[in-house]
mmCIF file of C-alpha atoms and ligand atoms in Angstrom:
data_model
loop_
_atom_site.group_PDB
_atom_site.id
_atom_site.type_symbol
_atom_site.label_atom_id
_atom_site.label_comp_id
_atom_site.label_asym_id
_atom_site.label_seq_id
_atom_site.Cartn_x
_atom_site.Cartn_y
_atom_site.Cartn_z
ATOM 1 C CA HIS J 221 -15.183 16.807 11.488
ATOM 2 C CA GLN J 222 -13.866 13.409 10.293
ATOM 3 C CA LYS J 223 -10.398 14.534 10.419
ATOM 4 C CA GLN J 224 -10.711 16.004 13.869
ATOM 5 C CA GLN J 225 -12.003 12.867 15.181
ATOM 6 C CA HIS J 226 -9.192 10.910 13.580
ATOM 7 C CA GLU J 227 -6.693 13.407 14.975
ATOM 8 C CA LYS J 228 -8.134 13.342 18.440
ATOM 9 C CA GLN J 229 -8.014 9.399 18.326
ATOM 10 C CA GLN J 230 -4.220 9.814 17.265
ATOM 11 C CA GLN J 231 -3.005 12.236 19.925
ATOM 12 C CA GLN J 232 -0.287 10.670 21.839
ATOM 13 C CA PRO J 233 0.418 11.109 25.646
ATOM 14 C CA SER J 234 3.991 12.708 25.719
ATOM 15 C CA ASN J 235 5.452 10.687 28.660
ATOM 16 C CA LYS J 236 6.029 7.507 26.775
ATOM 17 C CA THR J 237 9.142 6.352 25.180
ATOM 18 C CA PHE J 238 9.368 5.783 21.573
ATOM 19 C CA CYS J 239 8.753 2.192 20.423
ATOM 20 C CA PRO J 240 11.975 0.250 19.479
ATOM 21 C CA LYS J 241 13.027 0.409 15.780
ATOM 22 C CA LYS J 242 13.016 -3.538 15.815
ATOM 23 C CA SER J 243 10.506 -4.969 18.226
ATOM 24 C CA LYS J 244 11.990 -7.861 20.265
ATOM 25 C CA GLN J 245 8.811 -9.880 19.330
ATOM 26 C CA LEU J 246 10.227 -10.308 15.765
ATOM 27 C CA VAL J 247 11.547 -13.757 14.807
ATOM 28 C CA GLY J 248 12.295 -13.775 10.978
ATOM 29 C CA THR J 249 10.492 -16.298 8.840
ATOM 30 C CA ILE J 250 6.700 -16.687 9.787
ATOM 31 C CA GLN J 251 4.035 -19.078 8.547
ATOM 32 C CA THR J 252 1.777 -17.648 5.999
ATOM 33 C CA TYR J 253 -1.973 -18.520 5.678
ATOM 34 C CA LEU J 254 -3.172 -18.624 1.925
ATOM 35 C CA ASP J 255 -6.496 -20.368 2.428
ATOM 36 C CA PRO J 256 -9.709 -18.332 2.013
ATOM 37 C CA VAL J 257 -10.794 -17.040 5.452
ATOM 38 C CA ASN J 258 -14.046 -15.371 6.583
ATOM 39 C CA ILE J 259 -13.775 -11.669 7.630
ATOM 40 C CA SER J 260 -15.350 -12.536 10.813
ATOM 41 C CA THR J 261 -12.799 -14.951 11.686
ATOM 42 C CA VAL J 262 -10.017 -12.356 11.101
ATOM 43 C CA GLU J 263 -11.928 -9.789 13.065
ATOM 44 C CA SER J 264 -12.151 -11.877 16.140
ATOM 45 C CA LYS J 265 -8.388 -12.496 15.875
ATOM 46 C CA TYR J 266 -7.612 -8.920 16.348
ATOM 47 C CA PRO J 267 -9.776 -7.138 18.850
ATOM 48 C CA GLU J 268 -7.073 -4.514 19.385
ATOM 49 C CA VAL J 269 -7.651 -3.222 15.943
ATOM 50 C CA ARG J 270 -10.064 -0.211 16.213
ATOM 51 C CA LYS J 271 -12.878 0.533 13.740
ATOM 52 C CA GLY J 272 -11.545 1.869 10.461
ATOM 53 C CA GLY J 273 -8.433 -0.537 10.599
ATOM 54 C CA ASN J 274 -6.546 1.595 13.069
ATOM 55 C CA PHE J 275 -3.881 0.347 15.514
ATOM 56 C CA ARG J 276 -1.650 2.130 18.005
ATOM 57 C CA PRO J 277 0.647 0.585 20.589
ATOM 58 C CA LYS J 278 -0.165 1.390 24.166
ATOM 59 C CA GLU J 279 3.165 0.914 25.944
ATOM 60 C CA CYS J 280 5.243 3.291 23.674
ATOM 61 C CA THR J 281 4.781 6.184 21.109
ATOM 62 C CA ALA J 282 5.282 4.818 17.485
ATOM 63 C CA ARG J 283 7.845 6.633 15.530
ATOM 64 C CA GLU J 284 5.579 7.574 12.619
ATOM 65 C CA ARG J 285 2.104 7.252 11.541
ATOM 66 C CA LEU J 286 1.440 4.636 8.658
ATOM 67 C CA ALA J 287 -1.125 4.494 6.168
ATOM 68 C CA VAL J 288 -1.250 1.100 4.209
ATOM 69 C CA ILE J 289 -2.984 1.738 1.009
ATOM 70 C CA ILE J 290 -4.408 -1.409 -0.721
ATOM 71 C CA PRO J 291 -5.888 -1.067 -4.232
ATOM 72 C CA CYS J 292 -8.662 -3.701 -4.465
ATOM 73 C CA ARG J 293 -11.511 -4.251 -6.819
ATOM 74 C CA ASN J 294 -13.208 -7.727 -6.909
ATOM 75 C CA ARG J 295 -10.607 -9.343 -4.868
ATOM 76 C CA THR J 296 -12.467 -9.291 -1.454
ATOM 77 C CA GLN J 297 -11.272 -12.772 -0.758
ATOM 78 C CA HIS J 298 -7.749 -11.709 -1.253
ATOM 79 C CA LEU J 299 -8.124 -8.926 0.928
ATOM 80 C CA HIS J 300 -9.263 -11.112 3.765
ATOM 81 C CA ILE J 301 -6.348 -13.373 3.416
ATOM 82 C CA LEU J 302 -3.948 -10.328 3.254
ATOM 83 C CA LEU J 303 -5.363 -8.993 6.425
ATOM 84 C CA ASN J 304 -5.280 -12.345 8.140
ATOM 85 C CA ASN J 305 -1.439 -12.339 7.491
ATOM 86 C CA LEU J 306 -0.662 -8.526 7.581
ATOM 87 C CA LEU J 307 -2.355 -7.377 10.797
ATOM 88 C CA ARG J 308 -0.301 -9.772 12.825
ATOM 89 C CA LEU J 309 2.869 -8.476 11.452
ATOM 90 C CA LEU J 310 2.057 -4.786 11.776
ATOM 91 C CA ILE J 311 0.951 -5.270 15.372
ATOM 92 C CA LYS J 312 4.133 -7.155 16.270
ATOM 93 C CA GLN J 313 6.071 -4.444 14.750
ATOM 94 C CA ARG J 314 4.397 -1.924 17.083
ATOM 95 C CA LEU J 315 3.351 0.355 14.469
ATOM 96 C CA ASP J 316 0.792 3.155 14.549
ATOM 97 C CA PHE J 317 -1.148 2.232 11.293
ATOM 98 C CA THR J 318 -4.479 2.566 9.516
ATOM 99 C CA ILE J 319 -5.473 0.259 6.561
ATOM 100 C CA PHE J 320 -7.048 1.996 3.631
ATOM 101 C CA VAL J 321 -8.675 -0.031 0.795
ATOM 102 C CA ILE J 322 -9.308 1.824 -2.297
ATOM 103 C CA ASP J 323 -11.807 0.394 -4.729
ATOM 104 C CA GLN J 324 -12.529 1.653 -8.350
ATOM 105 C CA ASP J 325 -16.215 1.740 -9.587
ATOM 106 C CA LEU J 326 -16.966 -0.326 -12.662
ATOM 107 C CA PRO J 327 -17.156 -0.149 -15.573
ATOM 108 C CA THR J 328 -13.928 2.056 -15.925
ATOM 109 C CA THR J 329 -10.784 0.139 -16.713
ATOM 110 C CA PHE J 330 -8.658 -0.470 -13.699
ATOM 111 C CA ASN J 331 -6.072 2.209 -12.929
ATOM 112 C CA ARG J 332 -3.686 1.120 -10.093
ATOM 113 C CA GLY J 333 -1.489 4.263 -10.340
ATOM 114 C CA MET J 334 -4.375 6.501 -9.796
ATOM 115 C CA LEU J 335 -5.724 4.585 -6.955
ATOM 116 C CA PHE J 336 -2.437 5.171 -5.185
ATOM 117 C CA ASN J 337 -2.892 8.879 -5.597
ATOM 118 C CA VAL J 338 -6.599 8.548 -4.321
ATOM 119 C CA GLY J 339 -5.162 6.686 -1.309
ATOM 120 C CA TYR J 340 -2.685 9.207 -0.434
ATOM 121 C CA LEU J 341 -4.887 12.078 -0.891
ATOM 122 C CA GLU J 342 -7.882 10.616 0.970
ATOM 123 C CA ALA J 343 -5.707 9.267 3.843
ATOM 124 C CA LEU J 344 -4.287 12.726 4.412
ATOM 125 C CA LYS J 345 -7.774 14.112 4.620
ATOM 126 C CA ARG J 346 -8.509 11.756 7.423
ATOM 127 C CA GLY J 347 -5.233 12.071 9.490
ATOM 128 C CA SER J 348 -1.592 13.176 9.517
ATOM 129 C CA TYR J 349 0.125 10.258 8.175
ATOM 130 C CA ASP J 350 4.007 10.240 7.704
ATOM 131 C CA CYS J 351 4.512 7.135 5.741
ATOM 132 C CA PHE J 352 2.586 5.470 3.032
ATOM 133 C CA ILE J 353 3.016 1.931 1.955
ATOM 134 C CA PHE J 354 1.256 0.858 -1.241
ATOM 135 C CA HIS J 355 0.369 -2.877 -1.063
ATOM 136 C CA ASP J 356 -1.034 -5.099 -3.682
ATOM 137 C CA VAL J 357 -3.735 -7.247 -2.223
ATOM 138 C CA ASP J 358 -2.060 -10.604 -3.082
ATOM 139 C CA MET J 359 1.390 -10.061 -1.702
ATOM 140 C CA ILE J 360 1.983 -11.912 1.705
ATOM 141 C CA PRO J 361 5.095 -11.120 3.568
ATOM 142 C CA THR J 362 6.965 -14.258 4.907
ATOM 143 C CA ASN J 363 9.387 -12.590 7.179
ATOM 144 C CA ASP J 364 8.362 -10.307 10.144
ATOM 145 C CA LYS J 365 11.622 -8.484 10.024
ATOM 146 C CA CYS J 366 10.540 -6.857 6.941
ATOM 147 C CA LEU J 367 9.788 -3.666 8.657
ATOM 148 C CA TYR J 368 6.835 -1.578 7.388
ATOM 149 C CA ARG J 369 8.444 1.680 7.850
ATOM 150 C CA CYS J 370 9.613 4.656 5.727
ATOM 151 C CA THR J 371 13.163 5.525 5.254
ATOM 152 C CA HIS J 372 15.301 8.267 3.646
ATOM 153 C CA ASN J 373 14.598 6.923 0.224
ATOM 154 C CA PRO J 374 11.662 5.072 -1.306
ATOM 155 C CA ARG J 375 11.717 1.510 -0.824
ATOM 156 C CA HIS J 376 10.661 -1.740 -2.841
ATOM 157 C CA PHE J 377 9.836 -4.366 -0.317
ATOM 158 C CA LEU J 378 10.052 -7.491 -2.584
ATOM 159 C CA SER J 379 13.244 -9.139 -3.242
ATOM 160 C CA GLY J 380 11.609 -12.492 -4.318
ATOM 161 C CA VAL J 381 7.926 -13.742 -4.808
ATOM 162 C CA SER J 382 6.743 -17.295 -4.740
ATOM 163 C CA LYS J 383 5.174 -17.136 -8.317
ATOM 164 C CA TRP J 384 8.519 -16.278 -9.717
ATOM 165 C CA LYS J 385 10.365 -18.822 -7.740
ATOM 166 C CA TYR J 386 11.319 -16.305 -5.050
ATOM 167 C CA ARG J 387 12.899 -14.010 -7.730
ATOM 168 C CA LEU J 388 11.778 -10.900 -9.412
ATOM 169 C CA PRO J 389 10.407 -10.685 -12.890
ATOM 170 C CA TYR J 390 12.999 -8.348 -13.921
ATOM 171 C CA LYS J 391 15.868 -6.452 -11.940
ATOM 172 C CA SER J 392 14.278 -2.997 -12.035
ATOM 173 C CA TYR J 393 10.805 -4.175 -11.062
ATOM 174 C CA PHE J 394 9.067 -1.768 -8.673
ATOM 175 C CA GLY J 395 5.685 -3.276 -8.135
ATOM 176 C CA GLY J 396 3.780 -5.223 -5.295
ATOM 177 C CA VAL J 397 4.871 -3.260 -2.089
ATOM 178 C CA VAL J 398 6.482 0.049 -2.132
ATOM 179 C CA SER J 399 6.898 2.777 0.637
ATOM 180 C CA PHE J 400 7.126 6.568 0.509
ATOM 181 C CA THR J 401 7.307 9.188 3.090
ATOM 182 C CA ARG J 402 4.588 11.910 2.715
ATOM 183 C CA ASP J 403 7.208 14.163 1.360
ATOM 184 C CA GLN J 404 8.910 11.754 -1.018
ATOM 185 C CA TYR J 405 5.543 10.950 -2.656
ATOM 186 C CA ARG J 406 4.608 14.590 -2.994
ATOM 187 C CA LYS J 407 8.022 15.472 -4.482
ATOM 188 C CA ILE J 408 7.790 12.794 -7.097
ATOM 189 C CA ASN J 409 4.258 14.105 -7.853
ATOM 190 C CA GLY J 410 2.933 10.678 -6.961
ATOM 191 C CA ASP J 411 1.769 8.226 -9.591
ATOM 192 C CA SER J 412 0.971 8.865 -13.251
ATOM 193 C CA ASN J 413 -2.985 8.786 -13.740
ATOM 194 C CA LEU J 414 -2.775 7.785 -17.381
ATOM 195 C CA TYR J 415 -2.175 4.038 -16.984
ATOM 196 C CA PHE J 416 -5.643 2.327 -17.506
ATOM 197 C CA GLY J 417 -5.245 -1.459 -17.670
ATOM 198 C CA TRP J 418 -2.390 -3.837 -16.723
ATOM 199 C CA GLY J 419 1.251 -2.893 -16.739
ATOM 200 C CA GLY J 420 3.633 0.090 -17.010
ATOM 201 C CA GLU J 421 2.515 2.269 -13.951
ATOM 202 C CA ASP J 422 5.187 0.754 -11.762
ATOM 203 C CA ASP J 423 7.855 1.388 -14.339
ATOM 204 C CA ASP J 424 6.730 4.985 -14.621
ATOM 205 C CA LEU J 425 6.709 5.335 -10.774
ATOM 206 C CA ARG J 426 10.390 4.032 -10.715
ATOM 207 C CA ALA J 427 11.313 6.575 -13.408
ATOM 208 C CA ARG J 428 9.778 9.394 -11.308
ATOM 209 C CA ILE J 429 11.647 8.625 -8.253
ATOM 210 C CA LEU J 430 15.078 8.305 -9.980
ATOM 211 C CA HIS J 431 14.178 11.612 -11.961
ATOM 212 C CA LYS J 432 13.957 13.553 -8.754
ATOM 213 C CA GLY J 433 17.207 12.361 -7.404
ATOM 214 C CA TYR J 434 16.083 9.550 -4.890
ATOM 215 C CA SER J 435 17.874 6.298 -5.022
ATOM 216 C CA LEU J 436 15.865 3.076 -4.524
ATOM 217 C CA LEU J 437 16.191 0.878 -1.532
ATOM 218 C CA ARG J 438 15.167 -2.870 -1.434
ATOM 219 C CA TYR J 439 15.067 -5.524 1.283
ATOM 220 C CA PRO J 440 17.714 -8.101 1.082
ATOM 221 C CA GLN J 441 16.692 -11.624 -0.189
ATOM 222 C CA SER J 442 15.694 -13.329 3.091
ATOM 223 C CA ILE J 443 13.743 -10.289 4.300
ATOM 224 C CA GLY J 444 11.733 -9.323 1.245
ATOM 225 C CA ARG J 445 10.406 -12.856 0.496
ATOM 226 C CA TYR J 446 6.687 -12.703 -0.428
ATOM 227 C CA ASP J 447 4.240 -15.395 -1.119
ATOM 228 C CA THR J 448 1.463 -14.790 -3.595
ATOM 229 C CA ILE J 449 -2.126 -15.755 -3.878
ATOM 230 C CA SER J 450 -2.681 -17.268 -7.367
ATOM 231 C CA HIS J 451 -5.341 -15.647 -9.534
ATOM 232 C CA GLN J 452 -6.717 -15.450 -13.030
ATOM 233 C CA ARG J 453 -6.324 -12.257 -15.127
ATOM 234 C CA ASP J 454 -8.872 -9.850 -13.896
ATOM 235 C CA SER J 455 -11.811 -8.678 -15.947
ATOM 236 C CA GLY J 456 -11.632 -4.848 -16.506
ATOM 237 C CA ASN J 457 -7.825 -4.902 -16.456
ATOM 238 C CA LYS J 458 -6.536 -5.944 -19.904
ATOM 239 C CA ALA J 459 -2.912 -5.337 -20.631
ATOM 240 C CA ASN J 460 -2.532 -1.758 -21.701
ATOM 241 C CA PRO J 461 -1.044 -1.457 -25.127
ATOM 242 C CA ALA J 462 0.007 2.015 -24.606
ATOM 243 C CA ARG J 463 2.126 1.374 -21.607
ATOM 244 C CA PHE J 464 5.579 1.227 -23.523
ATOM 245 C CA LYS J 465 5.123 4.544 -25.138
ATOM 246 C CA LEU J 466 3.812 6.169 -22.064
ATOM 247 C CA VAL J 467 6.755 4.739 -19.883
ATOM 248 C CA LYS J 468 9.078 6.414 -22.550
ATOM 249 C CA SER J 469 7.554 9.795 -21.567
ATOM 250 C CA ALA J 470 7.605 9.142 -17.773
ATOM 251 C CA LYS J 471 10.185 11.970 -16.974
ATOM 252 C CA ALA J 472 8.656 14.658 -19.309
ATOM 253 C CA ARG J 473 5.186 14.188 -17.926
ATOM 254 C CA GLN J 474 6.157 14.016 -14.201
ATOM 255 C CA ASP J 475 5.440 17.598 -13.229
ATOM 256 C CA LEU J 476 2.469 18.017 -15.487
ATOM 257 C CA GLU J 477 0.319 15.147 -14.435
ATOM 258 C CA GLY J 478 0.239 12.997 -11.364
ATOM 259 C CA LEU J 479 -0.984 13.676 -7.797
ATOM 260 C CA ASN J 480 -1.351 17.381 -8.690
ATOM 261 C CA THR J 481 -4.015 16.357 -11.412
ATOM 262 C CA ALA J 482 -5.796 13.242 -9.905
ATOM 263 C CA ARG J 483 -9.497 13.867 -10.663
ATOM 264 C CA TYR J 484 -11.872 11.441 -9.098
ATOM 265 C CA THR J 485 -15.270 11.211 -7.307
ATOM 266 C CA VAL J 486 -15.383 9.419 -3.951
ATOM 267 C CA THR J 487 -18.627 7.447 -4.263
ATOM 268 C CA SER J 488 -18.532 5.963 -0.811
ATOM 269 C CA SER J 489 -16.371 5.907 2.278
ATOM 270 C CA VAL J 490 -17.024 3.437 5.019
ATOM 271 C CA THR J 491 -15.258 2.539 8.253
ATOM 272 C CA ARG J 492 -15.253 -1.352 8.360
ATOM 273 C CA ARG J 493 -13.963 -3.132 11.550
ATOM 274 C CA LEU J 494 -10.419 -3.753 9.985
ATOM 275 C CA TYR J 495 -10.171 -1.087 7.284
ATOM 276 C CA THR J 496 -11.446 2.062 6.002
ATOM 277 C CA LYS J 497 -12.971 1.599 2.531
ATOM 278 C CA ILE J 498 -12.880 4.288 -0.159
ATOM 279 C CA GLN J 499 -14.800 3.817 -3.288
ATOM 280 C CA VAL J 500 -14.000 6.093 -6.427
ATOM 281 C CA TYR J 501 -15.329 6.721 -9.701
ATOM 282 C CA ILE J 502 -12.611 7.577 -12.279
ATOM 283 C CA ASN J 503 -13.586 9.038 -15.575
ATOM 284 C CA MET J 504 -11.423 7.919 -18.377
ATOM 285 C CA THR J 505 -12.137 10.799 -20.610
ATOM 286 C CA GLU J 506 -11.567 13.578 -18.157
HETATM 287 N N1 LIG C 255 -6.101 -5.222 -8.586
HETATM 288 C C1 LIG C 255 -7.415 -5.382 -8.169
HETATM 289 N N2 LIG C 255 -8.260 -5.856 -9.031
HETATM 290 C C2 LIG C 255 -8.208 -6.001 -10.431
HETATM 291 C C3 LIG C 255 -6.786 -5.645 -10.815
HETATM 292 C C4 LIG C 255 -5.919 -5.319 -10.019
HETATM 293 O O1 LIG C 255 -7.709 -5.311 -7.089
HETATM 294 O O2 LIG C 255 -9.135 -6.214 -11.224
HETATM 295 C C5 LIG C 255 -4.953 -4.767 -7.643
HETATM 296 C C6 LIG C 255 -4.659 -5.845 -6.682
HETATM 297 O O3 LIG C 255 -4.271 -5.190 -5.501
HETATM 298 C C7 LIG C 255 -3.534 -6.329 -7.295
HETATM 299 C C8 LIG C 255 -2.911 -5.261 -8.004
HETATM 300 O O4 LIG C 255 -3.840 -4.387 -8.426
HETATM 301 O O5 LIG C 255 -2.675 -7.293 -6.544
HETATM 302 C C9 LIG C 255 -2.039 -5.705 -9.125
HETATM 303 O O6 LIG C 255 -2.601 -6.302 -10.072
HETATM 304 P P1 LIG C 255 -2.359 -7.780 -10.761
HETATM 305 O O7 LIG C 255 -2.416 -8.821 -9.618
HETATM 306 O O8 LIG C 255 -3.006 -8.022 -11.979
HETATM 307 O O9 LIG C 255 -0.824 -7.626 -11.084
HETATM 308 P P2 LIG C 255 0.147 -8.916 -11.349
HETATM 309 O O10 LIG C 255 0.254 -9.612 -10.027
HETATM 310 O O11 LIG C 255 1.518 -7.863 -11.295
HETATM 311 O O12 LIG C 255 -0.197 -9.593 -12.547
HETATM 312 C C10 LIG C 255 2.643 -8.601 -11.757
HETATM 313 C C11 LIG C 255 3.373 -7.573 -12.578
HETATM 314 C C12 LIG C 255 4.726 -7.990 -13.160
HETATM 315 C C13 LIG C 255 5.157 -7.348 -14.287
HETATM 316 C C14 LIG C 255 5.065 -5.812 -13.990
HETATM 317 C C15 LIG C 255 5.055 -4.951 -15.412
HETATM 318 N N3 LIG C 255 5.610 -3.768 -15.102
#
């Protein structure tokens, strides 16, 4: 029933033209707002966003349906800052999007990769999304020409991040903000579910992409510039000592575990004004 309702909301009248690939409203570098903000302030700024965090341009038909998947545990303040910046950009780009926030129940150690899988699977239960952007809660785009769209290959959005002096920690880094079409993510069997704790899952994801014959796209320096919100190391997300060994076996495990073996229990699903929040329990021993 929930899916039917979403689908109904998403049905498009056929007499409209497609939205332009690059909206004329885009200017390039934009100001970022990194200070804490109340969610009610953000809500009042975006009356055009519908409950559950859904927006669709009225004057044109968007080219694809985008699900923005944000893993977020104990970072509500960051989430509000991100929404305060990101919604403006997505609306300006005239995208048809829904924001999904995926939270993981305590006490299990944080598992970012598995939360991506949850986001993908749960979003598709609620609507027919074509494009998935997995978005860390503390990455703030600084250029509105950074298009939140999917392309013929998976894309890494970041070319430089403020906390690394607008560079990347290493050349093959594939964390922060990445995009996949529905098909691309399914073909690589999503993320690994095995990375509990900090590190490694992004390198595993990159290995999966290359192993299935995709190449990697990345926005150029001026477009992929991101600001970050500084933070302490999170509790419940200690550096994972198994990560180096796991990354080595990424290709061998790819078809055996990932999207096709993600086991979790949805403990709550709530439609807030600016996002759909899905809370999950992950059993580490399953
Ligand atoms: N996150 C939470 N809560 C947590 C931990 C992580 O919400 O307790 C989410 C959040 O969206 C965050 C993302 O997971 O932005 C990434 O976690 P992080 O902020 O700890 O990662 P970090 O910024 O990553 O430290 C930098 C990685 C550079 C090296 C990559 C190694 N492969």
